[in-house]
Amino acid sequence: MEVVERARAILGPAHVLSDPTDTAPFLADWRGRYRGAALAVVRPADAAQVAAIVRLCAEIGTPLVPQGGNTGVVGGAIPDATGRSLVLSLSRLNRIRETDPVGDSLTVEAGCTLAAVQAAAEAADRLFPMSLGSEGSCQIGGTIATNAGGTAVLRYGPMRDLVLGLEVVLPDGTLWNGLRALRKDNTGYALKHLFIGAEGTLGIVTAATLKLFPRPRSVATAFLALPSLEAALRVFARLRGALGDRVTTAEILSEPQLASVLAHVPGTGRPLAAVLPWYLLVEVTDPLAGLELAERLEDLLAEGLEDGSVADAAVARSQAQAAAMWKLRHSVSEANRKSGIVVGHDTAVPVARIPDFVARATAAVAAVRPDARVVAVGHIGDGNIHLVVLLPESLRASAEPLDAVAQAISAAVHREAIALGGTISAEHGIGQGMRDALAAFKGPAEMSLMQGIKRLFDPQGLMNPGKLVAPAPD
Amino acid sequence: MEVVERARAILGPAHVLSDPTDTAPFLADWRGRYRGAALAVVRPADAAQVAAIVRLCAEIGTPLVPQGGNTGVVGGAIPDATGRSLVLSLSRLNRIRETDPVGDSLTVEAGCTLAAVQAAAEAADRLFPMSLGSEGSCQIGGTIATNAGGTAVLRYGPMRDLVLGLEVVLPDGTLWNGLRALRKDNTGYALKHLFIGAEGTLGIVTAATLKLFPRPRSVATAFLALPSLEAALRVFARLRGALGDRVTTAEILSEPQLASVLAHVPGTGRPLAAVLPWYLLVEVTDPLAGLELAERLEDLLAEGLEDGSVADAAVARSQAQAAAMWKLRHSVSEANRKSGIVVGHDTAVPVARIPDFVARATAAVAAVRPDARVVAVGHIGDGNIHLVVLLPESLRASAEPLDAVAQAISAAVHREAIALGGTISAEHGIGQGMRDALAAFKGPAEMSLMQGIKRLFDPQGLMNPGKLVAPAPD
């Protein structure tokens, strides 16, 4: 293929992979749900080489699929099955370009892992607050392309809120330098925000200037048992009303979710004797050292115990106790994979509608599949509850096509979220897995504007084709 | 005119103004720098009437200029001189539609004043944090269209960060309901962010769902005298490092700026005996009641006095003392108008470059006009220093055209900001006054994308024509 030969000339032969053994890890996602084919995997070293590859692809008409750490769950970084594309790995763009402790900013290349970015911030005595299960391998470019979320969104916002500036290779190969380390810039349309969350369909992010924050120097962690989701909202409102943005994390787990973790993940245990329908993991942080946050939290929880919104609560007395509470949250995916066939969801609704949503969606799932179990885990302050439906493993051997079952379940869950003013994708993105659901979710006005933007930026349709937005029907 | 007659049929004759006495207040800005003409001023009552007017204009080909409180400084809401446009006033869309204290959100119509939105939040025991000098008359739709800033951006971000969802009438008259009260929504391109800051050139915002915050229950205010801008950055870093986001406001004033306020505004006085080159007004807030924030602040300022970054400081001991400090900041515009011909600027640079920028830009202004005085006021944590150039009133009587003098001065100031990685508009927007400067500031790739977006959304070019982005040359 001409494009592969010319890519070798640009990048050197060592950085254009075409042997199937070498390319295999780039052609499937980590859960094994999406699988594709490609002419080759190209590994440029810097933004100029990315631009050269994009120009080459624009000239020849070769589709390009950018890929970061390949930790996504919606197939956004996996090429289609035609084998016509190049996969462009950003892994070699892994330099920390600049740290500015006075301006509280950090400029990094797209291929830096999230953990490397966190470490660079810490080396400057600052915090980069995004925190994800996959932080050791996901890349910052991927978190920007998908507007990633995680457990600190409540306090610091999603990736969109953490990006000051971007460097992007546009679909014609132009390198756009939008790396402005500015806190305010009111000069026209917010191009930066178009690229964030666009999943590589409008251009390829090669570097970003990120916001840094003071490091937390006082921390308190608590685990609460709650009689209901209504009670969880009441105690969350109490904490946030009194402590404001000190409430960094508020993660909710249903009792079946906790039970699944305890059953399947070694080294976990109940922090509380009480068995109740819901649990909340709360973390409170402050940049001031020496604050008695644990005491504050205990006072507030005592008020909750009095008014019945909290049934029981434990405030961690040591880092080890706090880590044990966090381990319950972090073990959710592992536990669920071990306890059945997982049909996950990423819905969000207005915070006040969470109880309604969980009740209605659980009932809707039961109506579709009486044999399904539903566990729930999520970010209560973001309205983002992941309803995880677990199907019996025996289904794999049955005549029923699993995909159709999963689709019927997801359609039911999405319907309830939409009916309550919610969204079908809060933090995972659209990729290929949610593309058709998106087209049904958005009204025609919005879909048509999105298709117009796609055509404007990428008239040849070469940038991560088939992801996020389907082409307009002719 | 057909369009005026048909607008009367849609809105009723009382809400289509064409008598020059009635329309005059809508055809010039409050500073009297921009003046235009219009067929009529239309005053729709709700989003459906806005949509009907926009459809009518799209059909006939009549340009539309949306207008909120008409408090802008760049002429963004004033029609051109051709008299071919309709001015569309949003003032009658002034309902608070919904308050959601559990979800910490508020849905309001575009014509609500900022003060009315603040009051609605307070009635729900919450804070809507945006704070501007013009808050009694500016409208929330205008603050969204211009991505307004103000004195609380440091803590809460500009308007862009405060908007959860929007309702927008698109240029073809479609009413797009994007009023999602969601904290997270990752479903495709960020259309919301395109409309924010677009100054009505892509559509007309008719309502918004806004974020609310816990009300501050502990507050401390201090006024600092500082030997240099470098020292100001050091003390700011110390405060933010220790207190984090409790530092809600950090407003810097130069000694000539303070002197101008003291000379021209009755009822003002020096909070400190010391006369030094720079002053900082700091406000620290916390949602927790009963905190000893003033003591914390005193401890930190004592450290600053010891290391020489602070020359003198006063922490307000009463609300009256705090109000007197704030009055100095709020009187800046009035004082400057009284002390000369004002050539204002709205530059921002990376925070660490502020000292460089002020030194270089002041020297550049002196090189252009030795008779100019420069005062400076701004938001130090945002990197947004307003360099205000005061020219002698005698210039009005001279043969030199004032516009040319002002342009030469602004070009020099902008050049220095750009050279330091800065922007020429941090919070005021582009409107008509900065449009040509914008085209020079942005590179061709970005201008061309912006022009493409304008064409995509508004192919007839009827939405606030001549503002923000000039049409692409044919």
PDB file of N, CA and C in Angstrom, chain B residues 42 86 141 195 221 228 261 271 274 371 386 429:
ATOM      1  N   VAL B  42     -38.195  45.288  18.278  1.00  0.00           N
ATOM      2  CA  VAL B  42     -39.280  44.351  18.584  1.00  0.00           C
ATOM      3  C   VAL B  42     -39.051  43.760  19.960  1.00  0.00           C
ATOM      4  N   LEU B  86     -33.724  44.776  12.371  1.00  0.00           N
ATOM      5  CA  LEU B  86     -34.575  44.860  13.548  1.00  0.00           C
ATOM      6  C   LEU B  86     -33.690  44.668  14.768  1.00  0.00           C
ATOM      7  N   GLY B 141     -29.056  36.775  29.476  1.00  0.00           N
ATOM      8  CA  GLY B 141     -28.797  36.375  28.088  1.00  0.00           C
ATOM      9  C   GLY B 141     -27.570  37.068  27.531  1.00  0.00           C
ATOM     10  N   PHE B 195     -22.586  28.491  21.468  1.00  0.00           N
ATOM     11  CA  PHE B 195     -23.478  29.634  21.632  1.00  0.00           C
ATOM     12  C   PHE B 195     -22.967  30.602  22.706  1.00  0.00           C
ATOM     13  N   THR B 221     -12.375  40.192  54.351  1.00  0.00           N
ATOM     14  CA  THR B 221     -11.940  41.096  53.291  1.00  0.00           C
ATOM     15  C   THR B 221     -10.685  41.823  53.767  1.00  0.00           C
ATOM     16  N   SER B 228       5.506  45.719  44.602  1.00  0.00           N
ATOM     17  CA  SER B 228       5.672  45.421  43.168  1.00  0.00           C
ATOM     18  C   SER B 228       4.641  44.389  42.739  1.00  0.00           C
ATOM     19  N   VAL B 261      -9.242  57.321  41.943  1.00  0.00           N
ATOM     20  CA  VAL B 261     -10.497  57.090  42.666  1.00  0.00           C
ATOM     21  C   VAL B 261     -10.634  58.078  43.823  1.00  0.00           C
ATOM     22  N   PRO B 271      -7.515  52.997  52.806  1.00  0.00           N
ATOM     23  CA  PRO B 271      -7.631  52.060  53.926  1.00  0.00           C
ATOM     24  C   PRO B 271      -6.311  51.932  54.687  1.00  0.00           C
ATOM     25  N   ALA B 274       0.076  53.701  54.127  1.00  0.00           N
ATOM     26  CA  ALA B 274       1.198  53.503  53.207  1.00  0.00           C
ATOM     27  C   ALA B 274       0.810  53.788  51.760  1.00  0.00           C
ATOM     28  N   ASP B 371       2.218  62.023  26.531  1.00  0.00           N
ATOM     29  CA  ASP B 371       1.291  62.754  27.407  1.00  0.00           C
ATOM     30  C   ASP B 371       0.216  61.857  28.012  1.00  0.00           C
ATOM     31  N   HIS B 386      -6.676  45.212  33.269  1.00  0.00           N
ATOM     32  CA  HIS B 386      -7.179  46.276  32.394  1.00  0.00           C
ATOM     33  C   HIS B 386      -6.216  47.458  32.476  1.00  0.00           C
ATOM     34  N   GLY B 429     -15.485  40.676  25.288  1.00  0.00           N
ATOM     35  CA  GLY B 429     -15.966  40.210  23.988  1.00  0.00           C
ATOM     36  C   GLY B 429     -15.399  41.029  22.839  1.00  0.00           C
TER      37      GLY B 429
END
